[in-house]
Short mmCIF file of C-alpha atoms in Angstrom, two decimals:
data_model
loop_
_atom_site.label_atom_id
_atom_site.label_comp_id
_atom_site.label_asym_id
_atom_site.label_seq_id
_atom_site.Cartn_x
_atom_site.Cartn_y
_atom_site.Cartn_z
CA MET H 162 121.70 67.96 122.84
CA ILE H 163 119.02 70.01 121.18
CA ALA H 164 120.29 70.79 118.07
CA GLY H 165 120.80 74.93 117.09
CA LYS H 166 118.65 76.70 114.59
CA LEU H 167 119.20 78.04 111.46
CA ILE H 168 118.26 81.88 111.66
CA GLY H 169 117.70 83.50 108.06
CA VAL H 170 117.73 87.46 108.78
CA GLY H 171 117.08 90.01 106.03
CA THR H 172 119.52 92.65 106.14
CA GLY H 173 117.23 94.96 103.76
CA PRO H 174 118.88 97.17 100.73
CA GLY H 175 121.54 98.75 102.18
CA ASP H 176 120.71 101.40 104.63
CA PRO H 177 121.50 100.04 108.06
CA GLU H 178 118.50 102.06 109.70
CA LEU H 179 116.54 99.99 107.01
CA LEU H 180 117.58 96.58 109.60
CA THR H 181 114.06 95.60 111.19
CA MET H 182 114.70 95.50 115.32
CA LYS H 183 114.37 91.69 115.19
CA ALA H 184 117.11 91.60 112.45
CA VAL H 185 119.29 94.02 114.88
CA ILE H 186 117.99 91.56 118.15
CA ARG H 187 119.07 88.58 116.36
CA ILE H 188 122.37 89.56 115.16
CA VAL H 189 123.60 91.00 118.80
CA ALA H 190 123.02 87.64 120.21
CA ALA H 191 124.67 85.73 117.32
CA GLU H 192 127.56 83.23 118.31
CA VAL H 193 127.69 82.29 114.93
CA ILE H 194 127.21 84.46 111.54
CA ALA H 195 127.60 83.55 108.25
CA TYR H 196 127.16 85.17 104.87
CA PRO H 197 127.23 84.74 101.02
CA THR H 198 130.19 86.73 99.76
CA LEU H 199 132.61 86.75 96.55
CA ALA H 200 135.79 85.18 97.08
CA ASP H 201 138.34 87.61 98.34
CA ARG H 202 135.66 90.27 98.59
CA ASP H 203 133.98 92.05 101.37
CA SER H 204 130.44 91.00 101.85
CA PHE H 205 127.36 93.31 101.31
CA ALA H 206 125.07 91.88 103.39
CA ARG H 207 127.78 91.90 106.33
CA SER H 208 128.55 95.13 105.46
CA ILE H 209 125.14 96.42 106.29
CA VAL H 210 125.10 94.99 109.80
CA GLU H 211 128.80 95.24 110.65
CA GLN H 212 128.37 97.88 113.99
CA HIS H 213 125.77 95.12 115.23
CA ILE H 214 128.24 91.89 115.03
CA PRO H 215 129.29 90.72 118.48
CA THR H 216 132.99 90.73 119.75
CA GLY H 217 134.10 87.20 119.53
CA ALA H 218 131.37 85.90 117.09
CA ARG H 219 132.38 83.48 114.73
CA GLU H 220 131.93 84.18 110.99
CA ILE H 221 131.09 81.35 108.28
CA ARG H 222 131.49 83.06 104.96
CA VAL H 223 130.06 81.35 102.47
CA GLU H 224 132.33 82.17 99.08
CA VAL H 225 130.06 81.80 95.70
CA PRO H 226 132.02 82.32 92.83
CA MET H 227 130.87 84.56 90.04
CA SER H 228 130.08 82.26 87.03
CA VAL H 229 127.25 82.45 84.49
CA GLU H 230 127.34 78.34 85.43
CA ARG H 231 125.39 77.64 88.02
CA GLU H 232 126.97 74.29 89.32
CA PRO H 233 130.13 76.44 91.03
CA ALA H 234 128.02 78.16 93.13
CA GLN H 235 125.79 75.41 94.05
CA LEU H 236 128.98 73.51 95.15
CA ALA H 237 129.60 76.75 97.33
CA TYR H 238 126.31 76.32 99.08
CA ASP H 239 126.86 72.63 99.69
CA THR H 240 129.93 73.22 101.29
CA GLY H 241 128.30 76.18 103.05
CA ALA H 242 125.26 74.25 104.18
CA ALA H 243 128.05 71.26 105.48
CA GLU H 244 129.97 73.82 107.67
CA ILE H 245 126.50 75.38 108.86
CA SER H 246 125.44 71.94 109.62
CA ALA H 247 128.47 71.12 112.06
CA VAL H 248 127.68 74.08 114.31
CA LEU H 249 123.78 73.44 114.23
CA SER H 250 124.12 70.01 114.89
CA ALA H 251 126.49 70.99 117.83
CA GLY H 252 123.70 72.88 119.58
CA THR H 253 124.57 76.34 118.50
CA ASP H 254 122.08 78.55 116.34
CA VAL H 255 123.34 80.03 113.38
CA VAL H 256 122.39 83.62 111.78
CA PHE H 257 122.73 83.98 108.30
CA LEU H 258 122.78 87.15 106.63
CA CYS H 259 121.11 87.88 103.36
CA GLU H 260 120.51 91.13 101.27
CA GLY H 261 117.11 92.46 100.86
CA ASP H 262 114.29 89.55 102.20
CA PRO H 263 115.62 86.19 102.56
CA LEU H 264 113.15 84.54 100.32
CA PHE H 265 112.49 86.96 97.47
CA TYR H 266 115.74 86.33 94.98
CA GLY H 267 117.79 85.80 98.23
CA SER H 268 120.58 83.22 98.52
CA PHE H 269 119.11 81.83 102.01
CA MET H 270 116.94 79.62 100.19
CA TYR H 271 119.97 77.36 98.82
CA LEU H 272 120.89 76.92 102.67
CA LEU H 273 117.30 76.78 103.67
CA ASP H 274 117.02 73.77 100.96
CA ARG H 275 119.59 71.90 102.21
CA LEU H 276 119.28 72.14 106.19
CA CYS H 277 115.55 72.82 106.48
CA PRO H 278 114.38 69.16 106.70
CA ASP H 279 116.82 68.41 109.23
CA PHE H 280 116.98 71.93 111.52
CA ASP H 281 114.67 74.51 113.15
CA VAL H 282 114.45 77.27 110.92
CA GLU H 283 113.34 81.07 111.46
CA VAL H 284 113.10 83.66 108.85
CA VAL H 285 113.43 87.57 109.79
CA PRO H 286 111.74 89.32 106.76
CA GLY H 287 113.99 92.13 105.17
CA ILE H 288 112.98 95.26 103.16
CA THR H 289 112.97 94.95 99.99
CA SER H 290 115.18 96.93 97.46
CA PHE H 291 112.10 97.76 95.09
CA THR H 292 110.29 99.19 98.69
CA ALA H 293 113.32 101.44 99.32
CA ALA H 294 113.32 102.16 95.45
CA THR H 295 109.87 103.70 95.62
CA ALA H 296 110.53 105.31 98.95
CA SER H 297 113.21 107.54 97.52
CA LEU H 298 111.29 108.58 94.90
CA ALA H 299 108.29 108.81 96.95
CA LEU H 300 106.66 107.27 93.92
CA PRO H 301 102.95 105.44 94.45
CA LEU H 302 103.62 102.08 93.50
CA VAL H 303 100.21 100.19 93.49
CA SER H 304 97.19 100.74 95.31
CA ARG H 305 93.32 99.75 95.14
CA ASN H 306 92.99 96.72 92.62
CA ASP H 307 96.39 97.20 90.54
CA ILE H 308 98.83 94.33 90.11
CA LEU H 309 101.72 94.50 89.72
CA ALA H 310 104.78 92.42 88.17
CA VAL H 311 107.82 91.48 89.71
CA ILE H 312 110.31 90.35 86.65
CA PRO H 313 114.36 89.66 86.56
CA GLY H 314 116.20 91.29 84.28
CA PRO H 315 117.32 88.48 81.97
CA ILE H 316 113.97 87.72 80.64
CA ASP H 317 113.63 87.70 77.13
CA SER H 318 112.27 91.21 75.22
CA GLU H 319 108.59 89.72 74.19
CA GLN H 320 108.06 88.56 77.78
CA LEU H 321 108.93 91.66 79.27
CA LYS H 322 106.60 93.27 76.90
CA THR H 323 103.54 90.87 77.52
CA ARG H 324 104.29 91.52 81.32
CA ILE H 325 104.88 95.45 81.30
CA SER H 326 101.33 95.79 78.93
CA SER H 327 99.36 93.59 80.99
CA SER H 328 100.38 95.23 84.50
CA ASP H 329 99.42 98.51 86.47
CA ALA H 330 103.09 98.17 87.36
CA THR H 331 106.08 96.51 86.76
CA ILE H 332 109.56 96.01 88.58
CA ILE H 333 112.44 94.91 86.70
CA MET H 334 115.20 93.40 89.24
CA LYS H 335 118.91 92.73 88.85
CA VAL H 336 118.94 95.22 85.40
CA GLY H 337 122.59 95.33 85.04
CA ARG H 338 123.94 94.35 81.27
CA HIS H 339 120.35 94.06 80.42
CA LEU H 340 119.72 97.39 80.83
CA PRO H 341 119.76 98.20 76.90
CA LYS H 342 116.91 95.51 75.69
CA ILE H 343 114.47 96.43 78.72
CA ARG H 344 114.67 99.97 77.77
CA ASP H 345 114.40 99.32 74.22
CA ALA H 346 110.97 96.91 75.06
CA ILE H 347 109.56 99.84 77.26
CA ASP H 348 110.03 101.92 74.44
CA ALA H 349 108.30 100.10 71.95
CA LEU H 350 105.36 100.04 74.31
CA GLY H 351 105.16 103.85 74.29
CA LEU H 352 105.64 103.34 78.40
CA LEU H 353 109.49 105.69 78.47
CA GLU H 354 107.93 108.59 80.34
CA HIS H 355 106.38 106.09 82.69
CA ALA H 356 109.86 104.40 83.87
CA THR H 357 112.38 105.54 86.32
CA TYR H 358 115.75 103.67 86.73
CA VAL H 359 117.27 102.68 89.99
CA GLU H 360 121.03 101.91 91.38
CA ARG H 361 121.84 100.60 94.74
CA ALA H 362 118.53 101.72 96.40
CA SER H 363 119.15 103.35 99.94
CA LEU H 364 122.74 103.42 99.86
CA SER H 365 124.76 106.72 99.85
CA ALA H 366 125.48 105.95 96.19
CA GLU H 367 121.84 105.52 94.95
CA ARG H 368 121.11 107.15 91.52
CA THR H 369 117.68 107.69 90.41
CA MET H 370 116.91 108.94 87.06
CA PRO H 371 113.99 108.84 84.18
CA LEU H 372 115.01 105.57 82.27
CA SER H 373 115.50 107.54 79.15
CA GLU H 374 118.46 109.33 80.84
CA ALA H 375 120.37 105.92 82.17
CA PRO H 376 123.33 104.75 81.33
CA GLU H 377 124.16 102.46 78.89
CA SER H 378 125.75 99.82 81.11
CA ALA H 379 123.89 99.29 85.04
CA PRO H 380 125.45 97.76 87.89
CA TYR H 381 124.25 94.34 89.39
CA PHE H 382 122.03 96.05 92.26
CA SER H 383 119.71 98.49 89.67
CA MET H 384 116.15 98.33 89.07
CA ILE H 385 113.41 99.77 86.72
CA LEU H 386 110.24 100.18 87.84
CA VAL H 387 106.96 101.50 84.86
CA THR H 388 104.21 102.37 86.99
CA LYS H 389 100.80 103.17 84.90
CA GLY H 390 98.40 103.34 87.52
CA SER H 391 94.95 102.46 87.40
CA ASP H 392 93.76 104.17 90.11
CA PRO H 393 91.62 107.41 89.32
CA TRP H 394 92.28 109.03 92.92
CA LEU H 395 95.95 109.16 92.66
CA LYS H 396 96.39 112.33 90.20
CA ASN H 397 100.04 112.97 90.35
CA ARG H 398 101.47 109.27 89.95
CA MET X 78 109.42 130.21 108.08
CA ILE X 79 110.49 126.69 106.97
CA ALA X 80 107.71 124.86 106.30
CA GLY X 81 107.52 120.71 107.78
CA LYS X 82 107.94 117.92 106.26
CA LEU X 83 105.60 114.74 105.54
CA ILE X 84 106.97 111.42 106.49
CA GLY X 85 105.59 108.96 105.63
CA VAL X 86 106.31 105.67 107.70
CA GLY X 87 105.73 102.27 106.73
CA THR X 88 104.76 100.22 110.53
CA GLY X 89 105.55 96.63 108.27
CA PRO X 90 102.88 93.94 108.74
CA GLY X 91 101.70 93.85 112.86
CA ASP X 92 104.69 92.81 114.85
CA PRO X 93 106.19 95.47 116.21
CA GLU X 94 110.03 93.77 116.08
CA LEU X 95 109.68 94.05 112.33
CA LEU X 96 109.57 98.66 112.63
CA THR X 97 112.56 99.47 110.95
CA MET X 98 115.22 100.91 113.14
CA LYS X 99 114.33 104.21 110.68
CA ALA X 100 110.68 104.14 111.50
CA VAL X 101 111.35 104.06 115.46
CA ILE X 102 114.00 106.96 115.14
CA ARG X 103 111.14 109.00 112.97
CA ILE X 104 108.39 108.14 115.27
CA VAL X 105 110.17 108.69 118.92
CA ALA X 106 111.44 112.36 117.46
CA ALA X 107 107.70 113.24 116.31
CA GLU X 108 105.78 116.41 117.37
CA VAL X 109 102.69 115.03 115.33
CA ILE X 110 101.83 111.69 114.60
CA ALA X 111 98.89 111.20 111.72
CA TYR X 112 97.19 107.44 111.12
CA PRO X 113 94.27 106.24 109.38
CA THR X 114 91.27 104.80 111.60
CA LEU X 115 87.89 103.81 111.11
CA ALA X 116 85.71 106.26 112.83
CA ASP X 117 85.18 104.82 116.64
CA ARG X 118 87.89 102.20 116.51
CA ASP X 119 91.52 101.83 117.29
CA SER X 120 94.43 102.27 114.54
CA PHE X 121 95.88 99.39 113.71
CA ALA X 122 99.06 101.21 112.45
CA ARG X 123 99.23 103.27 115.76
CA SER X 124 99.06 100.11 117.73
CA ILE X 125 101.69 98.66 116.28
CA VAL X 126 104.37 101.44 117.53
CA GLU X 127 102.24 102.21 120.50
CA GLN X 128 105.40 101.53 122.54
CA HIS X 129 107.45 104.08 120.46
CA ILE X 130 104.99 107.52 120.21
CA PRO X 131 106.64 110.49 122.61
CA THR X 132 104.53 111.47 125.64
CA GLY X 133 102.55 114.74 124.53
CA ALA X 134 102.43 114.47 120.87
CA ARG X 135 99.84 115.58 119.01
CA GLU X 136 97.94 112.81 117.41
CA ILE X 137 95.77 113.06 113.88
CA ARG X 138 93.20 110.36 113.12
CA VAL X 139 92.23 110.26 109.58
CA GLU X 140 88.90 108.58 109.96
CA VAL X 141 88.01 106.80 106.64
CA PRO X 142 84.74 105.09 106.72
CA MET X 143 84.34 101.79 105.70
CA SER X 144 82.50 102.21 102.50
CA VAL X 145 82.29 100.38 98.79
CA GLU X 146 81.30 103.67 97.54
CA ARG X 147 85.02 105.10 97.20
CA GLU X 148 84.16 109.27 97.73
CA PRO X 149 83.75 109.16 101.39
CA ALA X 150 87.33 107.70 102.01
CA GLN X 151 88.54 110.66 99.59
CA LEU X 152 86.56 113.23 101.44
CA ALA X 153 88.22 111.89 104.60
CA TYR X 154 91.63 112.15 103.01
CA ASP X 155 90.79 115.66 102.04
CA THR X 156 89.72 116.66 105.67
CA GLY X 157 93.10 114.87 106.91
CA ALA X 158 95.14 116.48 104.45
CA ALA X 159 94.22 119.78 105.60
CA GLU X 160 94.66 119.06 109.03
CA ILE X 161 98.09 118.18 108.21
CA SER X 162 98.94 120.84 105.96
CA ALA X 163 98.04 123.60 108.93
CA VAL X 164 100.53 121.72 110.80
CA LEU X 165 103.17 121.38 107.89
CA SER X 166 102.72 125.44 107.07
CA ALA X 167 103.41 126.00 110.54
CA GLY X 168 106.41 124.37 110.51
CA THR X 169 106.27 121.17 111.85
CA ASP X 170 106.75 117.83 110.58
CA VAL X 171 104.12 115.43 110.40
CA VAL X 172 104.82 111.52 110.62
CA PHE X 173 102.03 109.33 109.04
CA LEU X 174 101.95 105.98 110.08
CA CYS X 175 101.08 103.45 107.39
CA GLU X 176 100.61 99.36 107.79
CA GLY X 177 103.07 97.63 105.70
CA ASP X 178 104.73 99.52 103.26
CA PRO X 179 103.43 103.00 101.99
CA LEU X 180 103.59 103.06 98.71
CA PHE X 181 102.27 99.43 98.19
CA TYR X 182 98.71 99.31 98.51
CA GLY X 183 99.15 101.83 101.34
CA SER X 184 96.65 104.73 102.26
CA PHE X 185 99.50 106.82 102.83
CA MET X 186 99.81 107.45 99.24
CA TYR X 187 96.20 109.35 99.31
CA LEU X 188 97.62 112.09 101.38
CA LEU X 189 100.96 112.20 99.79
CA ASP X 190 98.82 112.85 96.56
CA ARG X 191 97.15 115.81 98.15
CA LEU X 192 100.33 117.21 99.62
CA CYS X 193 103.47 116.18 97.74
CA PRO X 194 103.66 119.23 95.33
CA ASP X 195 103.37 121.95 98.39
CA PHE X 196 105.81 120.21 100.97
CA ASP X 197 108.74 118.03 101.15
CA VAL X 198 108.41 114.42 101.83
CA GLU X 199 110.11 111.52 102.99
CA VAL X 200 109.04 108.16 103.10
CA VAL X 201 110.31 104.97 105.23
CA PRO X 202 110.01 101.86 103.76
CA GLY X 203 108.17 99.06 105.61
CA ILE X 204 108.00 95.14 105.49
CA THR X 205 105.58 94.22 103.36
CA SER X 206 102.59 91.53 104.35
CA PHE X 207 104.00 89.08 101.99
CA THR X 208 107.31 88.93 102.80
CA ALA X 209 105.97 88.39 106.67
CA ALA X 210 104.10 85.42 105.13
CA THR X 211 106.62 83.88 103.20
CA ALA X 212 109.14 84.18 106.48
CA SER X 213 106.27 82.50 108.95
CA LEU X 214 106.33 79.45 106.50
CA ALA X 215 109.85 79.20 105.54
CA LEU X 216 108.46 79.07 101.85
CA PRO X 217 110.70 80.25 99.00
CA LEU X 218 108.97 82.64 96.93
CA VAL X 219 111.10 83.79 94.03
CA SER X 220 114.63 82.86 93.00
CA ARG X 221 116.62 83.19 90.06
CA ASN X 222 114.92 84.06 87.08
CA ASP X 223 111.00 83.32 88.59
CA ILE X 224 108.56 85.98 87.53
CA LEU X 225 106.11 86.87 90.43
CA ALA X 226 102.76 88.48 90.09
CA VAL X 227 100.99 90.61 93.17
CA ILE X 228 97.38 90.69 92.63
CA PRO X 229 94.61 92.08 94.68
CA GLY X 230 91.84 89.62 95.48
CA PRO X 231 88.63 91.74 94.09
CA ILE X 232 90.40 90.88 90.47
CA ASP X 233 87.76 88.61 88.53
CA SER X 234 88.06 85.00 88.05
CA GLU X 235 89.63 84.99 84.60
CA GLN X 236 92.31 87.46 85.35
CA LEU X 237 93.47 85.52 88.28
CA LYS X 238 93.55 82.11 86.36
CA THR X 239 95.74 84.07 83.56
CA ARG X 240 97.91 85.69 86.16
CA ILE X 241 98.31 82.64 88.17
CA SER X 242 98.96 80.41 85.11
CA SER X 243 101.65 82.27 83.59
CA SER X 244 103.62 83.34 86.79
CA ASP X 245 106.22 81.29 88.65
CA ALA X 246 104.67 82.60 91.84
CA THR X 247 101.74 84.72 92.85
CA ILE X 248 100.39 86.78 96.03
CA ILE X 249 96.78 87.73 95.88
CA MET X 250 96.14 90.09 98.88
CA LYS X 251 93.27 91.37 100.34
CA VAL X 252 91.30 88.06 100.23
CA GLY X 253 88.70 88.22 102.50
CA ARG X 254 85.16 87.31 101.14
CA HIS X 255 86.89 86.69 97.75
CA LEU X 256 88.58 83.39 99.29
CA PRO X 257 85.52 80.70 97.73
CA LYS X 258 86.26 82.37 94.33
CA ILE X 259 90.18 82.31 94.24
CA ARG X 260 90.34 78.67 95.93
CA ASP X 261 88.16 77.97 92.98
CA ALA X 262 89.84 79.55 90.43
CA ILE X 263 93.38 77.75 91.78
CA ASP X 264 91.71 74.56 91.90
CA ALA X 265 90.53 74.48 88.18
CA LEU X 266 94.17 75.00 87.26
CA GLY X 267 95.27 72.08 89.47
CA LEU X 268 97.49 74.01 91.51
CA LEU X 269 95.57 73.65 94.92
CA GLU X 270 98.79 71.60 96.58
CA HIS X 271 100.99 74.49 95.65
CA ALA X 272 99.07 77.41 97.26
CA THR X 273 98.63 78.53 100.91
CA TYR X 274 96.48 80.36 103.09
CA VAL X 275 98.06 83.14 105.64
CA GLU X 276 96.01 85.68 107.81
CA ARG X 277 97.65 88.12 110.14
CA ALA X 278 100.94 87.30 109.06
CA SER X 279 103.15 88.23 111.88
CA LEU X 280 100.96 88.62 114.49
CA SER X 281 100.36 86.18 117.55
CA ALA X 282 96.42 85.86 115.84
CA GLU X 283 98.44 84.85 112.62
CA ARG X 284 96.98 81.46 111.30
CA THR X 285 98.68 79.37 108.01
CA MET X 286 97.73 76.35 106.62
CA PRO X 287 96.89 74.62 103.08
CA LEU X 288 94.41 76.59 100.95
CA SER X 289 92.38 73.71 100.97
CA GLU X 290 92.15 73.44 104.56
CA ALA X 291 91.19 77.37 104.66
CA PRO X 292 87.98 78.91 105.97
CA GLU X 293 84.79 79.75 103.72
CA SER X 294 85.37 83.54 105.18
CA ALA X 295 88.65 85.07 105.80
CA PRO X 296 89.67 88.28 107.18
CA TYR X 297 90.55 91.44 105.04
CA PHE X 298 94.28 90.90 106.43
CA SER X 299 94.71 87.70 104.79
CA MET X 300 96.53 86.29 101.41
CA ILE X 301 97.12 83.29 99.36
CA LEU X 302 100.63 82.26 98.16
CA VAL X 303 101.02 79.98 94.75
CA THR X 304 104.29 78.75 94.32
CA LYS X 305 105.52 76.79 91.38
CA GLY X 306 109.06 77.49 91.30
CA SER X 307 111.30 77.38 88.08
CA ASP X 308 114.49 77.03 89.95
CA PRO X 309 115.76 73.43 89.55
CA TRP X 310 118.39 73.83 92.33
CA LEU X 311 115.38 74.35 94.61
CA LYS X 312 114.17 70.84 95.56
CA ASN X 313 112.21 71.12 98.65
CA ARG X 314 109.69 74.28 97.66
#
């Protein structure tokens, strides 16, 4: 008996047209599809690829509790990994869906960590939300010898200031309730006019605006882009 | 007369299956397709999408000279922008192809900079080479509150060390002839065992290996990944 393969598929930021051809090829061929979701809620990753899921495919929901404690989520990944492991052991591949890119702040890594030593793995990269955001804005992010920093929103204010001031461009992910702290840090650096707020990049509900006009309370799927740029040949940044 | 739209399309890192659905939709509908290329050479971006280019589409080659001086390349973008501008002014859209993502170290930005104030622009994001590289390696890049730095290879050694030591993960792009300098910097930090070398990610000629085993001379399309990770729930990084 040849064991099945764990296939982590990046679904991109939300627009179904931002799926790669390879992601669609893997999904339409899937017998078993797994994805993370909050209990009693629809999975965002699943909603992006819904039109490609074959009729009759088995679906495995990995129900991850919303909690600041990390242990309950890790127990949920244990349970999901056990269920997926049983399918793989029986010789069937499992496609695990993941918003954005599976290895870039993606939940797929917690499954990979539990299953990788025992099973073959394939990863299909996905469009990250930050490239979807710069695309929507037609905003040059980095060119030439620019340095980019990618920072999660929960990072403390001093760290934020250090990173932003020492980079040509900065992406702050998972902004959510951290927005006021981040805005104040950027303002303190005198960079407010270089900062843009983006929520739900690539979705029909997408909103983009200068950070100075952003709401006090942001959704989890929001980010802030700071672009200073060092390339004298790009004049309109 | 309604002017045409400039459409910057990211072709991804090289594997044609890593094109997005949206990229394919825009290319198959194109009357005019433009792309950067070295003089007398095939365009890499064009080669990725070749099977989707409609018969009879007009092609505009933007021939960018290989030179350490920046002015000759900028003159080539002036010439290309003028040719594209004439097509747009006559009411026809132009699809401009760009390896990877158009706004992430992409040559598209030099066209955008020249044409954006005058014409409507759409950007289709592409898979970046670094997510293709981590996918090939099934290597968790960043999770949770990890900080990522993206650095071009030409950066000096001290800057490299500062960035790598202060980040949870670092991507060094455009390695090429800078490989020995970068390897020495990573070795000096005691991080050689955390560093991986990848060339031509996602292409059939892709090669990946520990940085300690990498060749002295690397092609332009090569990168180094340093992953330390701060997430105690990822044990196998």
